[in-house]
Amino acid sequence: KAGVTQTPRYLIKTRGQQVTLSCSPISGHRSVSWYQQTPGQGLQFLFEYFSETQRNKGNFPGRFSGRQFSNSRSEMNVSTLELGDSALYLCASSLRQGVGYTFGSGTRLTVV
Amino acid sequence: GDSVTQMEGPVTLSEEACLTINCTYTATGYPSLFWYVQYPGEGLQLLLKATKADDKGSNKGFEATYRKETTSFHLEKGSVQVSDSAVYFCALSVVIKAAGNKLTFGGGTRVLVKP
């Protein structure tokens, strides 16, 4: 059974650009969540999608957005990149609420 | 709001030593509790979980018991190996119907096991 797949693994972008990250959940998992991991702030929740609807959102500016497709694949977009957006972005999928999430290997974003 | 506090590291141990990582939480509802582990350059792997009071989660020699009275979920292993060197995260999730759920993480504890 394939795990959670995130692409790309590494990205280098310039301040002011925008970026799109992709996540393919485990087959059958309809819930997809995104987290940002930085040395200073640790792991912070970005948003969760279920059946193409955003169900929950963390405390991030509107530059951070996401969506989920009918096949449960999800993308997150960050516009007008800032240096502070440099982080490991982790995607996780779940079969149902409360049973825990399976995480992907993450996308390492570096903003220069 | 929900929060998780875990002991800061790094924790440095010799092989075959006992490991305990303390974790306490505050939650607005009745949480499920988790321990995740992160190896260098990788994402998070679920190590163990417990969904109700007095449940004991266990996996790969690690154990943690859901203590509602002390709001704790301490991680323990009786004999660590070099391969256990990683960062360990305690997390909770409170299910809110129709509003989804999210994981709230502690700050992580880096463990280094020396041969």
Coordinates of C-alpha atoms in Angstrom, one line a residue:
Chain A
K1 CA 0.0 0.0 0.0
A2 CA 1.5 3.3 -1.1
G3 CA 2.1 5.9 1.6
V4 CA 1.5 9.6 1.5
T5 CA 3.4 11.1 -1.4
Q6 CA 4.5 14.7 -1.5
T7 CA 6.1 16.5 -4.4
P8 CA 8.5 18.0 -4.9
R9 CA 10.9 17.0 -2.1
Y10 CA 12.9 20.2 -2.3
L11 CA 12.2 23.7 -3.6
I12 CA 14.1 26.9 -3.8
K13 CA 12.1 30.0 -4.5
T14 CA 12.8 33.8 -4.5
R15 CA 11.0 36.2 -2.2
G16 CA 7.8 37.5 -3.8
Q17 CA 7.2 34.3 -5.9
Q18 CA 4.5 31.8 -5.3
V19 CA 4.7 28.1 -4.9
T20 CA 2.4 25.1 -5.1
L21 CA 3.0 21.9 -3.2
S22 CA 1.3 18.6 -3.9
C23 CA 0.1 15.8 -1.8
S24 CA -1.3 12.4 -2.7
P25 CA -2.9 10.7 0.3
I26 CA -3.1 7.0 1.0
S27 CA -5.8 5.4 -1.2
G28 CA -9.1 5.6 0.5
H29 CA -8.1 8.4 2.9
R30 CA -10.4 11.4 2.4
S31 CA -9.0 13.7 5.0
V32 CA -5.8 15.6 4.2
S33 CA -4.1 18.0 6.5
W34 CA -1.1 20.3 6.1
Y35 CA 1.5 21.3 8.7
Q36 CA 4.4 23.7 8.7
Q37 CA 7.6 22.7 10.6
T38 CA 10.2 25.3 11.5
P39 CA 13.0 25.2 14.1
G40 CA 11.5 28.3 15.8
Q41 CA 7.8 27.5 15.8
G42 CA 7.8 23.8 15.7
L43 CA 4.9 22.0 14.0
Q44 CA 1.9 24.2 13.2
F45 CA -1.4 23.2 11.7
L46 CA -2.2 24.9 8.4
F47 CA -5.5 23.4 7.2
E48 CA -7.5 20.2 6.8
Y49 CA -9.6 19.1 3.9
F50 CA -12.3 16.4 3.7
S51 CA -14.2 15.6 0.5
E52 CA -12.9 18.8 -1.2
T53 CA -14.1 21.0 1.7
Q54 CA -11.8 22.9 4.0
R55 CA -13.0 21.8 7.5
N56 CA -10.4 23.4 9.7
K57 CA -7.9 26.2 9.4
G58 CA -4.9 27.2 11.4
N59 CA -3.7 30.7 12.2
F60 CA -1.8 31.6 9.0
P61 CA -2.2 34.6 6.7
G62 CA -4.3 34.4 3.6
R63 CA -1.2 34.0 1.5
F64 CA -1.5 30.3 2.5
S65 CA -4.3 28.5 0.7
G66 CA -5.1 25.0 -0.3
R67 CA -7.6 22.8 -2.1
Q68 CA -8.5 19.2 -2.5
F69 CA -9.6 17.4 -5.6
S70 CA -12.2 14.8 -6.1
N71 CA -9.6 12.0 -6.0
S72 CA -8.5 13.4 -2.5
R73 CA -5.2 14.7 -3.8
S74 CA -4.4 18.1 -2.3
E75 CA -2.4 21.1 -3.1
M76 CA -1.3 24.0 -1.0
N77 CA -0.2 27.3 -2.4
V78 CA 1.8 30.1 -0.8
S79 CA 1.8 33.4 -2.6
T80 CA 4.1 36.4 -2.2
L81 CA 6.8 34.3 -0.5
E82 CA 8.7 35.7 2.5
L83 CA 11.9 34.5 3.9
G84 CA 10.0 33.3 7.0
D85 CA 8.1 30.8 4.9
S86 CA 11.2 28.7 4.6
A87 CA 10.1 25.4 6.3
L88 CA 9.4 21.8 5.9
Y89 CA 5.8 21.4 4.8
L90 CA 4.2 18.1 5.8
C91 CA 1.0 16.6 4.5
A92 CA -0.9 13.9 6.4
S93 CA -3.9 11.8 5.5
S94 CA -6.4 10.0 7.7
L95 CA -9.1 7.4 7.1
R96 CA -11.4 9.0 9.7
Q97 CA -11.3 11.4 12.7
G98 CA -9.5 10.5 15.8
V99 CA -7.4 7.6 14.5
G100 CA -4.2 9.5 13.8
Y101 CA -2.6 10.7 10.6
T102 CA 0.0 9.2 8.3
F103 CA 2.5 11.7 7.2
G104 CA 4.4 12.1 4.0
S105 CA 8.2 12.9 3.9
G106 CA 7.5 16.6 3.4
T107 CA 8.6 19.3 1.0
R108 CA 11.5 21.4 2.1
L109 CA 10.9 24.9 0.9
T110 CA 13.7 27.4 1.0
V111 CA 13.0 31.1 0.2
V112 CA 16.0 33.2 -0.7
Chain B
G1 CA -7.0 26.3 23.4
D2 CA -5.4 22.9 23.3
S3 CA -1.7 22.6 24.1
V4 CA 1.0 20.0 24.6
T5 CA 4.1 20.4 26.8
Q6 CA 7.0 18.0 26.6
M7 CA 10.4 18.0 28.1
E8 CA 13.0 19.8 26.2
G9 CA 16.0 17.9 24.9
P10 CA 18.4 16.9 23.8
V11 CA 18.4 13.7 25.9
T12 CA 21.6 11.8 25.5
L13 CA 21.7 8.2 26.6
S14 CA 23.9 5.1 26.4
E15 CA 22.7 2.1 24.5
E16 CA 20.5 -0.2 26.7
A17 CA 19.6 2.7 29.1
C18 CA 16.0 3.5 30.0
L19 CA 14.2 6.4 28.3
T20 CA 11.4 8.5 29.6
I21 CA 10.0 11.5 27.8
N22 CA 7.4 13.5 29.8
C23 CA 4.3 14.9 28.1
T24 CA 1.4 16.8 29.6
Y25 CA -1.5 18.3 27.8
T26 CA -4.5 20.6 28.2
A27 CA -7.5 20.1 25.9
T28 CA -10.9 21.6 25.5
G29 CA -12.5 18.3 24.9
Y30 CA -11.7 14.6 25.3
P31 CA -8.5 14.1 23.2
S32 CA -6.8 11.2 21.6
L33 CA -3.1 11.1 22.3
F34 CA -0.2 10.2 20.1
W35 CA 3.5 9.9 20.0
Y36 CA 5.2 10.5 16.6
V37 CA 8.9 10.0 15.8
Q38 CA 10.9 11.9 13.2
Y39 CA 14.2 10.5 11.8
P40 CA 16.6 12.9 10.1
G41 CA 15.4 14.1 6.7
E42 CA 12.0 12.4 7.0
G43 CA 8.4 13.1 7.9
L44 CA 6.6 12.0 11.0
Q45 CA 5.9 8.3 11.8
L46 CA 3.1 7.3 14.2
L47 CA 4.8 5.5 17.1
L48 CA 1.8 4.8 19.3
K49 CA -1.6 6.1 20.3
A50 CA -4.3 6.0 23.0
T51 CA -7.8 7.1 22.6
K52 CA -9.3 6.9 26.1
A53 CA -8.2 7.1 29.7
D54 CA -6.0 4.3 31.0
D55 CA -5.4 3.0 27.5
K56 CA -1.8 1.9 27.0
G57 CA -0.2 2.4 23.6
S58 CA 2.8 0.3 22.7
N59 CA 5.0 -0.3 19.7
K60 CA 8.7 -1.3 19.1
G61 CA 9.3 -1.5 22.8
F62 CA 7.9 1.9 23.5
E63 CA 4.9 2.4 25.8
A64 CA 2.7 5.3 27.0
T65 CA -0.3 5.3 29.2
Y66 CA -3.2 7.8 28.9
R67 CA -3.5 9.3 32.4
K68 CA -6.6 11.6 32.5
E69 CA -6.2 12.4 36.2
T70 CA -2.7 13.9 35.6
T71 CA -3.3 14.9 31.9
S72 CA -0.1 13.1 31.0
F73 CA 1.1 10.6 28.3
H74 CA 4.7 9.9 29.1
L75 CA 6.8 7.8 26.6
E76 CA 9.0 5.1 28.0
K77 CA 11.3 2.4 26.7
G78 CA 13.2 0.0 28.9
S79 CA 16.3 -0.4 26.7
V80 CA 17.2 2.0 23.9
Q81 CA 19.3 1.3 20.8
V82 CA 21.3 3.6 18.6
S83 CA 18.6 3.3 16.0
D84 CA 16.2 5.0 18.5
S85 CA 18.0 8.3 18.0
A86 CA 15.4 10.7 16.6
V87 CA 13.1 13.5 17.6
Y88 CA 9.9 12.5 19.4
F89 CA 6.7 14.5 19.4
C90 CA 3.8 14.2 21.7
A91 CA 0.5 15.2 20.1
L92 CA -3.2 15.4 20.8
S93 CA -6.3 15.5 18.6
V94 CA -9.8 16.5 19.7
V95 CA -12.5 15.4 17.3
I96 CA -15.2 18.0 16.6
K97 CA -17.9 16.7 14.4
A98 CA -18.3 18.6 11.2
A99 CA -15.4 20.8 12.1
G100 CA -12.8 18.2 11.5
N101 CA -9.8 17.6 13.7
K102 CA -6.2 18.6 13.9
L103 CA -3.1 17.5 15.7
T104 CA -1.6 19.8 18.3
F105 CA 2.1 19.0 18.8
G106 CA 4.5 19.5 21.6
G107 CA 7.9 21.1 20.8
G108 CA 9.6 17.8 20.3
T109 CA 12.4 16.0 22.2
R110 CA 15.6 15.1 20.5
V111 CA 17.1 11.8 21.7
L112 CA 20.6 10.7 21.0
V113 CA 21.7 7.2 21.9
K114 CA 25.4 6.6 22.0
P115 CA 26.9 3.1 21.5

